[in-house]
Amino acid sequence: MSGETAEPAAPSPEERTAPPEAGGKAAEGEKAVPARRARRHDPNRRDRLIDVTIEVIVEHGLAGTGHRSVAEAADVPLGSMTYHFASLDELVELAFSRYVSALADRFDARLAAAPEDGDLAAIVTDVIMVDFLQARRDLVLAYELYLGAARNPALREVTRTWMSRSRRALERLTDPATAQVLDALLEGLVLHNFLARDPMTREEVHQAVARVIGPARQVR
């Protein structure tokens, strides 16, 4: 259902009434004939709706995300939502999948750019303190995803995809067992510092990460 040309041409919210002739007036006693403004060329509407859904989740949370709120934010007819997506669950899953893919790509790029002789504890600390804790949008999306995953099996699978990709990225720098613990520690420290009244300092985070890594602090 991705073809825009087949979408029903129902009047959209942005379509307005206008006099039958530009600059003219309806005859006395007659009502103006509604004139539809040309429909906006929007061949990538389905793709755009997924992006808009991500932003609606950031602003309103999962609880405030629905077909109507997304349609209004995207300035499209409400009917577009059910035309392009089988359900709200499908739309939310696609939105979170896109977010996780972009996040994992950035994480991969960050670790791939790590110097071969770098301090792994320092690299992971930078990921926590800079890449995550200074990006409020990503923090909000991450915890909305976790919240949704508690009840939605499809979103649990999205979180597993993220965890799998982050562990694989860490495994390029250390052994699989250490990568698994580091991944869990990273998530926990981000949550702790995001919510704590007295968050850990960078040095405290670095020390915690270094203890997990142990003697093998250098990037392999």
mmCIF file with all atom_site columns, C-alpha atoms in Angstrom:
data_model
loop_
_atom_site.group_PDB
_atom_site.id
_atom_site.type_symbol
_atom_site.label_atom_id
_atom_site.label_alt_id
_atom_site.label_comp_id
_atom_site.label_asym_id
_atom_site.label_entity_id
_atom_site.label_seq_id
_atom_site.pdbx_PDB_ins_code
_atom_site.Cartn_x
_atom_site.Cartn_y
_atom_site.Cartn_z
_atom_site.occupancy
_atom_site.B_iso_or_equiv
_atom_site.pdbx_formal_charge
_atom_site.auth_seq_id
_atom_site.auth_comp_id
_atom_site.auth_asym_id
_atom_site.auth_atom_id
_atom_site.pdbx_PDB_model_num
ATOM 1   C CA . MET A 1 1   ? 0.000   0.000   0.000  1.00 0.00 ? 1   MET A CA 1
ATOM 2   C CA . SER A 1 2   ? 2.859   2.379   -0.657 1.00 0.00 ? 2   SER A CA 1
ATOM 3   C CA . GLY A 1 3   ? 1.604   3.958   -3.900 1.00 0.00 ? 3   GLY A CA 1
ATOM 4   C CA . GLU A 1 4   ? 0.386   7.501   -3.395 1.00 0.00 ? 4   GLU A CA 1
ATOM 5   C CA . THR A 1 5   ? -1.597  7.606   -6.633 1.00 0.00 ? 5   THR A CA 1
ATOM 6   C CA . ALA A 1 6   ? -4.075  5.006   -5.371 1.00 0.00 ? 6   ALA A CA 1
ATOM 7   C CA . GLU A 1 7   ? -4.859  6.849   -2.158 1.00 0.00 ? 7   GLU A CA 1
ATOM 8   C CA . PRO A 1 8   ? -8.505  7.925   -1.952 1.00 0.00 ? 8   PRO A CA 1
ATOM 9   C CA . ALA A 1 9   ? -8.897  11.581  -2.845 1.00 0.00 ? 9   ALA A CA 1
ATOM 10  C CA . ALA A 1 10  ? -10.937 12.462  0.225  1.00 0.00 ? 10  ALA A CA 1
ATOM 11  C CA . PRO A 1 11  ? -11.013 16.179  1.090  1.00 0.00 ? 11  PRO A CA 1
ATOM 12  C CA . SER A 1 12  ? -8.088  16.987  3.329  1.00 0.00 ? 12  SER A CA 1
ATOM 13  C CA . PRO A 1 13  ? -8.157  19.254  6.399  1.00 0.00 ? 13  PRO A CA 1
ATOM 14  C CA . GLU A 1 14  ? -6.206  21.887  4.506  1.00 0.00 ? 14  GLU A CA 1
ATOM 15  C CA . GLU A 1 15  ? -8.735  22.126  1.693  1.00 0.00 ? 15  GLU A CA 1
ATOM 16  C CA . ARG A 1 16  ? -10.796 25.290  2.023  1.00 0.00 ? 16  ARG A CA 1
ATOM 17  C CA . THR A 1 17  ? -13.855 26.754  0.326  1.00 0.00 ? 17  THR A CA 1
ATOM 18  C CA . ALA A 1 18  ? -13.438 29.608  -2.136 1.00 0.00 ? 18  ALA A CA 1
ATOM 19  C CA . PRO A 1 19  ? -15.665 31.675  -4.495 1.00 0.00 ? 19  PRO A CA 1
ATOM 20  C CA . PRO A 1 20  ? -16.363 29.997  -7.838 1.00 0.00 ? 20  PRO A CA 1
ATOM 21  C CA . GLU A 1 21  ? -14.223 32.511  -9.698 1.00 0.00 ? 21  GLU A CA 1
ATOM 22  C CA . ALA A 1 22  ? -11.075 34.145  -8.436 1.00 0.00 ? 22  ALA A CA 1
ATOM 23  C CA . GLY A 1 23  ? -11.806 37.687  -7.356 1.00 0.00 ? 23  GLY A CA 1
ATOM 24  C CA . GLY A 1 24  ? -15.520 37.293  -8.084 1.00 0.00 ? 24  GLY A CA 1
ATOM 25  C CA . LYS A 1 25  ? -18.559 37.185  -5.815 1.00 0.00 ? 25  LYS A CA 1
ATOM 26  C CA . ALA A 1 26  ? -21.402 34.711  -5.668 1.00 0.00 ? 26  ALA A CA 1
ATOM 27  C CA . ALA A 1 27  ? -24.680 35.979  -7.005 1.00 0.00 ? 27  ALA A CA 1
ATOM 28  C CA . GLU A 1 28  ? -26.956 37.496  -4.410 1.00 0.00 ? 28  GLU A CA 1
ATOM 29  C CA . GLY A 1 29  ? -28.831 34.795  -2.550 1.00 0.00 ? 29  GLY A CA 1
ATOM 30  C CA . GLU A 1 30  ? -26.513 32.063  -3.761 1.00 0.00 ? 30  GLU A CA 1
ATOM 31  C CA . LYS A 1 31  ? -23.908 30.243  -1.721 1.00 0.00 ? 31  LYS A CA 1
ATOM 32  C CA . ALA A 1 32  ? -20.317 30.073  -2.843 1.00 0.00 ? 32  ALA A CA 1
ATOM 33  C CA . VAL A 1 33  ? -19.474 26.747  -4.455 1.00 0.00 ? 33  VAL A CA 1
ATOM 34  C CA . PRO A 1 34  ? -16.705 24.963  -2.519 1.00 0.00 ? 34  PRO A CA 1
ATOM 35  C CA . ALA A 1 35  ? -13.488 24.933  -4.498 1.00 0.00 ? 35  ALA A CA 1
ATOM 36  C CA . ARG A 1 36  ? -10.775 22.479  -3.571 1.00 0.00 ? 36  ARG A CA 1
ATOM 37  C CA . ARG A 1 37  ? -7.185  23.584  -3.472 1.00 0.00 ? 37  ARG A CA 1
ATOM 38  C CA . ALA A 1 38  ? -4.929  21.305  -5.506 1.00 0.00 ? 38  ALA A CA 1
ATOM 39  C CA . ARG A 1 39  ? -3.736  18.340  -3.488 1.00 0.00 ? 39  ARG A CA 1
ATOM 40  C CA . ARG A 1 40  ? -0.134  18.666  -2.370 1.00 0.00 ? 40  ARG A CA 1
ATOM 41  C CA . HIS A 1 41  ? 2.273   16.486  -4.322 1.00 0.00 ? 41  HIS A CA 1
ATOM 42  C CA . ASP A 1 42  ? 3.356   14.064  -1.627 1.00 0.00 ? 42  ASP A CA 1
ATOM 43  C CA . PRO A 1 43  ? 4.703   10.878  -3.253 1.00 0.00 ? 43  PRO A CA 1
ATOM 44  C CA . ASN A 1 44  ? 6.646   9.860   -0.128 1.00 0.00 ? 44  ASN A CA 1
ATOM 45  C CA . ARG A 1 45  ? 3.795   10.371  2.302  1.00 0.00 ? 45  ARG A CA 1
ATOM 46  C CA . ARG A 1 46  ? 4.086   6.954   3.955  1.00 0.00 ? 46  ARG A CA 1
ATOM 47  C CA . ASP A 1 47  ? 7.781   7.460   4.601  1.00 0.00 ? 47  ASP A CA 1
ATOM 48  C CA . ARG A 1 48  ? 7.166   10.977  5.903  1.00 0.00 ? 48  ARG A CA 1
ATOM 49  C CA . LEU A 1 49  ? 4.463   9.765   8.266  1.00 0.00 ? 49  LEU A CA 1
ATOM 50  C CA . ILE A 1 50  ? 6.950   7.407   9.902  1.00 0.00 ? 50  ILE A CA 1
ATOM 51  C CA . ASP A 1 51  ? 9.351   10.303  10.496 1.00 0.00 ? 51  ASP A CA 1
ATOM 52  C CA . VAL A 1 52  ? 6.563   12.483  11.858 1.00 0.00 ? 52  VAL A CA 1
ATOM 53  C CA . THR A 1 53  ? 5.505   9.698   14.219 1.00 0.00 ? 53  THR A CA 1
ATOM 54  C CA . ILE A 1 54  ? 8.983   9.728   15.777 1.00 0.00 ? 54  ILE A CA 1
ATOM 55  C CA . GLU A 1 55  ? 8.646   13.445  16.494 1.00 0.00 ? 55  GLU A CA 1
ATOM 56  C CA . VAL A 1 56  ? 5.119   13.044  17.885 1.00 0.00 ? 56  VAL A CA 1
ATOM 57  C CA . ILE A 1 57  ? 6.435   10.393  20.296 1.00 0.00 ? 57  ILE A CA 1
ATOM 58  C CA . VAL A 1 58  ? 9.200   12.783  21.390 1.00 0.00 ? 58  VAL A CA 1
ATOM 59  C CA . GLU A 1 59  ? 6.692   15.568  22.042 1.00 0.00 ? 59  GLU A CA 1
ATOM 60  C CA . HIS A 1 60  ? 3.707   13.669  23.432 1.00 0.00 ? 60  HIS A CA 1
ATOM 61  C CA . GLY A 1 61  ? 5.008   10.238  24.444 1.00 0.00 ? 61  GLY A CA 1
ATOM 62  C CA . LEU A 1 62  ? 3.531   6.926   23.359 1.00 0.00 ? 62  LEU A CA 1
ATOM 63  C CA . ALA A 1 63  ? 0.383   7.633   25.372 1.00 0.00 ? 63  ALA A CA 1
ATOM 64  C CA . GLY A 1 64  ? -0.249  10.772  23.330 1.00 0.00 ? 64  GLY A CA 1
ATOM 65  C CA . THR A 1 65  ? 0.526   9.241   19.944 1.00 0.00 ? 65  THR A CA 1
ATOM 66  C CA . GLY A 1 66  ? -2.413  8.217   17.783 1.00 0.00 ? 66  GLY A CA 1
ATOM 67  C CA . HIS A 1 67  ? -3.612  8.340   14.205 1.00 0.00 ? 67  HIS A CA 1
ATOM 68  C CA . ARG A 1 68  ? -5.146  11.762  14.704 1.00 0.00 ? 68  ARG A CA 1
ATOM 69  C CA . SER A 1 69  ? -2.132  13.359  16.407 1.00 0.00 ? 69  SER A CA 1
ATOM 70  C CA . VAL A 1 70  ? 0.213   12.080  13.697 1.00 0.00 ? 70  VAL A CA 1
ATOM 71  C CA . ALA A 1 71  ? -2.123  13.153  10.882 1.00 0.00 ? 71  ALA A CA 1
ATOM 72  C CA . GLU A 1 72  ? -2.394  16.631  12.363 1.00 0.00 ? 72  GLU A CA 1
ATOM 73  C CA . ALA A 1 73  ? 1.365   16.932  12.820 1.00 0.00 ? 73  ALA A CA 1
ATOM 74  C CA . ALA A 1 74  ? 1.942   15.766  9.231  1.00 0.00 ? 74  ALA A CA 1
ATOM 75  C CA . ASP A 1 75  ? -0.898  17.931  7.855  1.00 0.00 ? 75  ASP A CA 1
ATOM 76  C CA . VAL A 1 76  ? -2.541  15.039  6.017  1.00 0.00 ? 76  VAL A CA 1
ATOM 77  C CA . PRO A 1 77  ? -6.093  13.654  5.962  1.00 0.00 ? 77  PRO A CA 1
ATOM 78  C CA . LEU A 1 78  ? -6.873  11.264  8.776  1.00 0.00 ? 78  LEU A CA 1
ATOM 79  C CA . GLY A 1 79  ? -7.727  8.631   6.160  1.00 0.00 ? 79  GLY A CA 1
ATOM 80  C CA . SER A 1 80  ? -4.089  8.545   5.085  1.00 0.00 ? 80  SER A CA 1
ATOM 81  C CA . MET A 1 81  ? -3.201  6.824   8.328  1.00 0.00 ? 81  MET A CA 1
ATOM 82  C CA . THR A 1 82  ? -5.377  3.757   7.826  1.00 0.00 ? 82  THR A CA 1
ATOM 83  C CA . TYR A 1 83  ? -4.580  3.728   4.104  1.00 0.00 ? 83  TYR A CA 1
ATOM 84  C CA . HIS A 1 84  ? -0.818  3.466   4.637  1.00 0.00 ? 84  HIS A CA 1
ATOM 85  C CA . PHE A 1 85  ? -0.700  1.457   7.888  1.00 0.00 ? 85  PHE A CA 1
ATOM 86  C CA . ALA A 1 86  ? -2.669  -1.575  9.010  1.00 0.00 ? 86  ALA A CA 1
ATOM 87  C CA . SER A 1 87  ? -2.732  -0.335  12.609 1.00 0.00 ? 87  SER A CA 1
ATOM 88  C CA . LEU A 1 88  ? -1.262  2.180   15.016 1.00 0.00 ? 88  LEU A CA 1
ATOM 89  C CA . ASP A 1 89  ? 0.944   -0.607  16.409 1.00 0.00 ? 89  ASP A CA 1
ATOM 90  C CA . GLU A 1 90  ? 2.462   -1.122  12.960 1.00 0.00 ? 90  GLU A CA 1
ATOM 91  C CA . LEU A 1 91  ? 3.183   2.585   12.588 1.00 0.00 ? 91  LEU A CA 1
ATOM 92  C CA . VAL A 1 92  ? 4.801   2.828   16.032 1.00 0.00 ? 92  VAL A CA 1
ATOM 93  C CA . GLU A 1 93  ? 6.907   -0.275  15.371 1.00 0.00 ? 93  GLU A CA 1
ATOM 94  C CA . LEU A 1 94  ? 8.148   1.175   12.077 1.00 0.00 ? 94  LEU A CA 1
ATOM 95  C CA . ALA A 1 95  ? 8.946   4.499   13.735 1.00 0.00 ? 95  ALA A CA 1
ATOM 96  C CA . PHE A 1 96  ? 10.944  2.917   16.549 1.00 0.00 ? 96  PHE A CA 1
ATOM 97  C CA . SER A 1 97  ? 12.710  0.585   14.100 1.00 0.00 ? 97  SER A CA 1
ATOM 98  C CA . ARG A 1 98  ? 13.841  3.596   12.108 1.00 0.00 ? 98  ARG A CA 1
ATOM 99  C CA . TYR A 1 99  ? 15.028  5.369   15.252 1.00 0.00 ? 99  TYR A CA 1
ATOM 100 C CA . VAL A 1 100 ? 16.953  2.295   16.462 1.00 0.00 ? 100 VAL A CA 1
ATOM 101 C CA . SER A 1 101 ? 18.583  1.838   13.059 1.00 0.00 ? 101 SER A CA 1
ATOM 102 C CA . ALA A 1 102 ? 19.816  5.445   13.026 1.00 0.00 ? 102 ALA A CA 1
ATOM 103 C CA . LEU A 1 103 ? 21.013  5.208   16.637 1.00 0.00 ? 103 LEU A CA 1
ATOM 104 C CA . ALA A 1 104 ? 22.870  1.956   15.979 1.00 0.00 ? 104 ALA A CA 1
ATOM 105 C CA . ASP A 1 105 ? 24.490  3.440   12.862 1.00 0.00 ? 105 ASP A CA 1
ATOM 106 C CA . ARG A 1 106 ? 25.835  6.343   14.929 1.00 0.00 ? 106 ARG A CA 1
ATOM 107 C CA . PHE A 1 107 ? 27.056  3.970   17.647 1.00 0.00 ? 107 PHE A CA 1
ATOM 108 C CA . ASP A 1 108 ? 28.806  1.804   15.044 1.00 0.00 ? 108 ASP A CA 1
ATOM 109 C CA . ALA A 1 109 ? 30.446  4.858   13.494 1.00 0.00 ? 109 ALA A CA 1
ATOM 110 C CA . ARG A 1 110 ? 31.611  6.152   16.889 1.00 0.00 ? 110 ARG A CA 1
ATOM 111 C CA . LEU A 1 111 ? 33.287  2.858   17.827 1.00 0.00 ? 111 LEU A CA 1
ATOM 112 C CA . ALA A 1 112 ? 34.669  2.291   14.325 1.00 0.00 ? 112 ALA A CA 1
ATOM 113 C CA . ALA A 1 113 ? 36.401  5.678   14.574 1.00 0.00 ? 113 ALA A CA 1
ATOM 114 C CA . ALA A 1 114 ? 38.057  4.776   17.891 1.00 0.00 ? 114 ALA A CA 1
ATOM 115 C CA . PRO A 1 115 ? 41.872  4.853   17.656 1.00 0.00 ? 115 PRO A CA 1
ATOM 116 C CA . GLU A 1 116 ? 43.519  1.441   17.734 1.00 0.00 ? 116 GLU A CA 1
ATOM 117 C CA . ASP A 1 117 ? 45.577  2.381   20.779 1.00 0.00 ? 117 ASP A CA 1
ATOM 118 C CA . GLY A 1 118 ? 42.768  4.235   22.543 1.00 0.00 ? 118 GLY A CA 1
ATOM 119 C CA . ASP A 1 119 ? 41.474  3.759   26.081 1.00 0.00 ? 119 ASP A CA 1
ATOM 120 C CA . LEU A 1 120 ? 38.315  1.666   25.759 1.00 0.00 ? 120 LEU A CA 1
ATOM 121 C CA . ALA A 1 121 ? 36.998  2.899   29.113 1.00 0.00 ? 121 ALA A CA 1
ATOM 122 C CA . ALA A 1 122 ? 37.375  6.496   27.938 1.00 0.00 ? 122 ALA A CA 1
ATOM 123 C CA . ILE A 1 123 ? 35.642  5.719   24.642 1.00 0.00 ? 123 ILE A CA 1
ATOM 124 C CA . VAL A 1 124 ? 32.645  4.114   26.351 1.00 0.00 ? 124 VAL A CA 1
ATOM 125 C CA . THR A 1 125 ? 32.530  6.965   28.879 1.00 0.00 ? 125 THR A CA 1
ATOM 126 C CA . ASP A 1 126 ? 32.328  9.471   26.026 1.00 0.00 ? 126 ASP A CA 1
ATOM 127 C CA . VAL A 1 127 ? 29.473  7.496   24.500 1.00 0.00 ? 127 VAL A CA 1
ATOM 128 C CA . ILE A 1 128 ? 27.582  7.704   27.819 1.00 0.00 ? 128 ILE A CA 1
ATOM 129 C CA . MET A 1 129 ? 28.350  11.299  28.746 1.00 0.00 ? 129 MET A CA 1
ATOM 130 C CA . VAL A 1 130 ? 28.249  12.895  25.292 1.00 0.00 ? 130 VAL A CA 1
ATOM 131 C CA . ASP A 1 131 ? 26.441  10.751  22.737 1.00 0.00 ? 131 ASP A CA 1
ATOM 132 C CA . PHE A 1 132 ? 23.575  9.800   25.046 1.00 0.00 ? 132 PHE A CA 1
ATOM 133 C CA . LEU A 1 133 ? 23.273  12.164  27.998 1.00 0.00 ? 133 LEU A CA 1
ATOM 134 C CA . GLN A 1 134 ? 23.631  15.301  25.890 1.00 0.00 ? 134 GLN A CA 1
ATOM 135 C CA . ALA A 1 135 ? 21.005  14.130  23.395 1.00 0.00 ? 135 ALA A CA 1
ATOM 136 C CA . ARG A 1 136 ? 17.699  14.534  25.228 1.00 0.00 ? 136 ARG A CA 1
ATOM 137 C CA . ARG A 1 137 ? 15.665  13.556  22.166 1.00 0.00 ? 137 ARG A CA 1
ATOM 138 C CA . ASP A 1 138 ? 17.381  10.169  22.017 1.00 0.00 ? 138 ASP A CA 1
ATOM 139 C CA . LEU A 1 139 ? 16.926  9.657   25.760 1.00 0.00 ? 139 LEU A CA 1
ATOM 140 C CA . VAL A 1 140 ? 13.199  10.326  25.546 1.00 0.00 ? 140 VAL A CA 1
ATOM 141 C CA . LEU A 1 141 ? 12.788  8.007   22.559 1.00 0.00 ? 141 LEU A CA 1
ATOM 142 C CA . ALA A 1 142 ? 14.841  5.257   24.202 1.00 0.00 ? 142 ALA A CA 1
ATOM 143 C CA . TYR A 1 143 ? 12.747  5.182   27.342 1.00 0.00 ? 143 TYR A CA 1
ATOM 144 C CA . GLU A 1 144 ? 9.469   5.491   25.486 1.00 0.00 ? 144 GLU A CA 1
ATOM 145 C CA . LEU A 1 145 ? 10.644  2.431   23.551 1.00 0.00 ? 145 LEU A CA 1
ATOM 146 C CA . TYR A 1 146 ? 11.457  0.533   26.752 1.00 0.00 ? 146 TYR A CA 1
ATOM 147 C CA . LEU A 1 147 ? 8.094   1.493   28.204 1.00 0.00 ? 147 LEU A CA 1
ATOM 148 C CA . GLY A 1 148 ? 6.272   0.283   25.111 1.00 0.00 ? 148 GLY A CA 1
ATOM 149 C CA . ALA A 1 149 ? 8.316   -2.913  24.973 1.00 0.00 ? 149 ALA A CA 1
ATOM 150 C CA . ALA A 1 150 ? 7.030   -3.905  28.411 1.00 0.00 ? 150 ALA A CA 1
ATOM 151 C CA . ARG A 1 151 ? 3.622   -4.617  26.863 1.00 0.00 ? 151 ARG A CA 1
ATOM 152 C CA . ASN A 1 152 ? 4.239   -4.911  23.124 1.00 0.00 ? 152 ASN A CA 1
ATOM 153 C CA . PRO A 1 153 ? 6.127   -7.985  21.829 1.00 0.00 ? 153 PRO A CA 1
ATOM 154 C CA . ALA A 1 154 ? 6.939   -6.249  18.536 1.00 0.00 ? 154 ALA A CA 1
ATOM 155 C CA . LEU A 1 155 ? 8.662   -3.414  20.391 1.00 0.00 ? 155 LEU A CA 1
ATOM 156 C CA . ARG A 1 156 ? 10.543  -5.938  22.529 1.00 0.00 ? 156 ARG A CA 1
ATOM 157 C CA . GLU A 1 157 ? 11.964  -7.288  19.288 1.00 0.00 ? 157 GLU A CA 1
ATOM 158 C CA . VAL A 1 158 ? 13.007  -3.751  18.308 1.00 0.00 ? 158 VAL A CA 1
ATOM 159 C CA . THR A 1 159 ? 14.883  -3.373  21.612 1.00 0.00 ? 159 THR A CA 1
ATOM 160 C CA . ARG A 1 160 ? 16.566  -6.749  21.052 1.00 0.00 ? 160 ARG A CA 1
ATOM 161 C CA . THR A 1 161 ? 17.731  -5.537  17.652 1.00 0.00 ? 161 THR A CA 1
ATOM 162 C CA . TRP A 1 162 ? 19.294  -2.489  19.286 1.00 0.00 ? 162 TRP A CA 1
ATOM 163 C CA . MET A 1 163 ? 20.999  -4.546  22.009 1.00 0.00 ? 163 MET A CA 1
ATOM 164 C CA . SER A 1 164 ? 22.318  -7.034  19.478 1.00 0.00 ? 164 SER A CA 1
ATOM 165 C CA . ARG A 1 165 ? 23.803  -4.313  17.279 1.00 0.00 ? 165 ARG A CA 1
ATOM 166 C CA . SER A 1 166 ? 25.372  -2.446  20.211 1.00 0.00 ? 166 SER A CA 1
ATOM 167 C CA . ARG A 1 167 ? 26.989  -5.646  21.518 1.00 0.00 ? 167 ARG A CA 1
ATOM 168 C CA . ARG A 1 168 ? 28.369  -6.469  18.065 1.00 0.00 ? 168 ARG A CA 1
ATOM 169 C CA . ALA A 1 169 ? 29.880  -2.992  17.856 1.00 0.00 ? 169 ALA A CA 1
ATOM 170 C CA . LEU A 1 170 ? 31.517  -3.412  21.266 1.00 0.00 ? 170 LEU A CA 1
ATOM 171 C CA . GLU A 1 171 ? 32.793  -6.858  20.310 1.00 0.00 ? 171 GLU A CA 1
ATOM 172 C CA . ARG A 1 172 ? 34.997  -5.236  17.708 1.00 0.00 ? 172 ARG A CA 1
ATOM 173 C CA . LEU A 1 173 ? 36.893  -3.657  20.607 1.00 0.00 ? 173 LEU A CA 1
ATOM 174 C CA . THR A 1 174 ? 36.795  -6.373  23.279 1.00 0.00 ? 174 THR A CA 1
ATOM 175 C CA . ASP A 1 175 ? 35.757  -9.969  23.900 1.00 0.00 ? 175 ASP A CA 1
ATOM 176 C CA . PRO A 1 176 ? 32.064  -11.016 23.687 1.00 0.00 ? 176 PRO A CA 1
ATOM 177 C CA . ALA A 1 177 ? 31.606  -11.562 27.439 1.00 0.00 ? 177 ALA A CA 1
ATOM 178 C CA . THR A 1 178 ? 33.006  -8.119  28.296 1.00 0.00 ? 178 THR A CA 1
ATOM 179 C CA . ALA A 1 179 ? 30.973  -6.538  25.488 1.00 0.00 ? 179 ALA A CA 1
ATOM 180 C CA . GLN A 1 180 ? 27.737  -7.972  26.910 1.00 0.00 ? 180 GLN A CA 1
ATOM 181 C CA . VAL A 1 181 ? 28.437  -6.601  30.401 1.00 0.00 ? 181 VAL A CA 1
ATOM 182 C CA . LEU A 1 182 ? 29.597  -3.259  29.009 1.00 0.00 ? 182 LEU A CA 1
ATOM 183 C CA . ASP A 1 183 ? 26.409  -2.951  26.985 1.00 0.00 ? 183 ASP A CA 1
ATOM 184 C CA . ALA A 1 184 ? 24.252  -3.533  30.085 1.00 0.00 ? 184 ALA A CA 1
ATOM 185 C CA . LEU A 1 185 ? 26.389  -1.141  32.143 1.00 0.00 ? 185 LEU A CA 1
ATOM 186 C CA . LEU A 1 186 ? 26.132  1.536   29.463 1.00 0.00 ? 186 LEU A CA 1
ATOM 187 C CA . GLU A 1 187 ? 22.336  1.344   29.438 1.00 0.00 ? 187 GLU A CA 1
ATOM 188 C CA . GLY A 1 188 ? 22.149  1.368   33.243 1.00 0.00 ? 188 GLY A CA 1
ATOM 189 C CA . LEU A 1 189 ? 24.519  4.303   33.691 1.00 0.00 ? 189 LEU A CA 1
ATOM 190 C CA . VAL A 1 190 ? 22.653  6.344   31.096 1.00 0.00 ? 190 VAL A CA 1
ATOM 191 C CA . LEU A 1 191 ? 19.340  5.706   32.878 1.00 0.00 ? 191 LEU A CA 1
ATOM 192 C CA . HIS A 1 192 ? 20.849  6.441   36.302 1.00 0.00 ? 192 HIS A CA 1
ATOM 193 C CA . ASN A 1 193 ? 22.438  9.719   35.234 1.00 0.00 ? 193 ASN A CA 1
ATOM 194 C CA . PHE A 1 194 ? 19.368  10.800  33.276 1.00 0.00 ? 194 PHE A CA 1
ATOM 195 C CA . LEU A 1 195 ? 17.055  10.402  36.276 1.00 0.00 ? 195 LEU A CA 1
ATOM 196 C CA . ALA A 1 196 ? 19.328  11.003  39.275 1.00 0.00 ? 196 ALA A CA 1
ATOM 197 C CA . ARG A 1 197 ? 19.228  14.265  41.232 1.00 0.00 ? 197 ARG A CA 1
ATOM 198 C CA . ASP A 1 198 ? 22.932  13.894  41.862 1.00 0.00 ? 198 ASP A CA 1
ATOM 199 C CA . PRO A 1 199 ? 24.269  12.252  38.687 1.00 0.00 ? 199 PRO A CA 1
ATOM 200 C CA . MET A 1 200 ? 27.682  10.649  38.543 1.00 0.00 ? 200 MET A CA 1
ATOM 201 C CA . THR A 1 201 ? 30.579  12.740  37.326 1.00 0.00 ? 201 THR A CA 1
ATOM 202 C CA . ARG A 1 202 ? 32.505  11.812  34.213 1.00 0.00 ? 202 ARG A CA 1
ATOM 203 C CA . GLU A 1 203 ? 35.345  10.511  36.346 1.00 0.00 ? 203 GLU A CA 1
ATOM 204 C CA . GLU A 1 204 ? 32.992  8.310   38.362 1.00 0.00 ? 204 GLU A CA 1
ATOM 205 C CA . VAL A 1 205 ? 31.480  6.904   35.161 1.00 0.00 ? 205 VAL A CA 1
ATOM 206 C CA . HIS A 1 206 ? 34.957  6.284   33.757 1.00 0.00 ? 206 HIS A CA 1
ATOM 207 C CA . GLN A 1 207 ? 35.984  4.406   36.898 1.00 0.00 ? 207 GLN A CA 1
ATOM 208 C CA . ALA A 1 208 ? 32.852  2.224   36.778 1.00 0.00 ? 208 ALA A CA 1
ATOM 209 C CA . VAL A 1 209 ? 33.459  1.341   33.132 1.00 0.00 ? 209 VAL A CA 1
ATOM 210 C CA . ALA A 1 210 ? 37.159  0.675   33.760 1.00 0.00 ? 210 ALA A CA 1
ATOM 211 C CA . ARG A 1 211 ? 36.313  -1.764  36.560 1.00 0.00 ? 211 ARG A CA 1
ATOM 212 C CA . VAL A 1 212 ? 34.194  -3.813  34.170 1.00 0.00 ? 212 VAL A CA 1
ATOM 213 C CA . ILE A 1 213 ? 36.848  -3.791  31.476 1.00 0.00 ? 213 ILE A CA 1
ATOM 214 C CA . GLY A 1 214 ? 39.577  -4.713  33.949 1.00 0.00 ? 214 GLY A CA 1
ATOM 215 C CA . PRO A 1 215 ? 43.181  -4.856  32.822 1.00 0.00 ? 215 PRO A CA 1
ATOM 216 C CA . ALA A 1 216 ? 42.265  -4.983  29.114 1.00 0.00 ? 216 ALA A CA 1
ATOM 217 C CA . ARG A 1 217 ? 41.634  -1.270  28.832 1.00 0.00 ? 217 ARG A CA 1
ATOM 218 C CA . GLN A 1 218 ? 43.219  -0.771  25.458 1.00 0.00 ? 218 GLN A CA 1
ATOM 219 C CA . VAL A 1 219 ? 41.327  -1.125  22.219 1.00 0.00 ? 219 VAL A CA 1
ATOM 220 C CA . ARG A 1 220 ? 42.387  -4.358  20.564 1.00 0.00 ? 220 ARG A CA 1
#
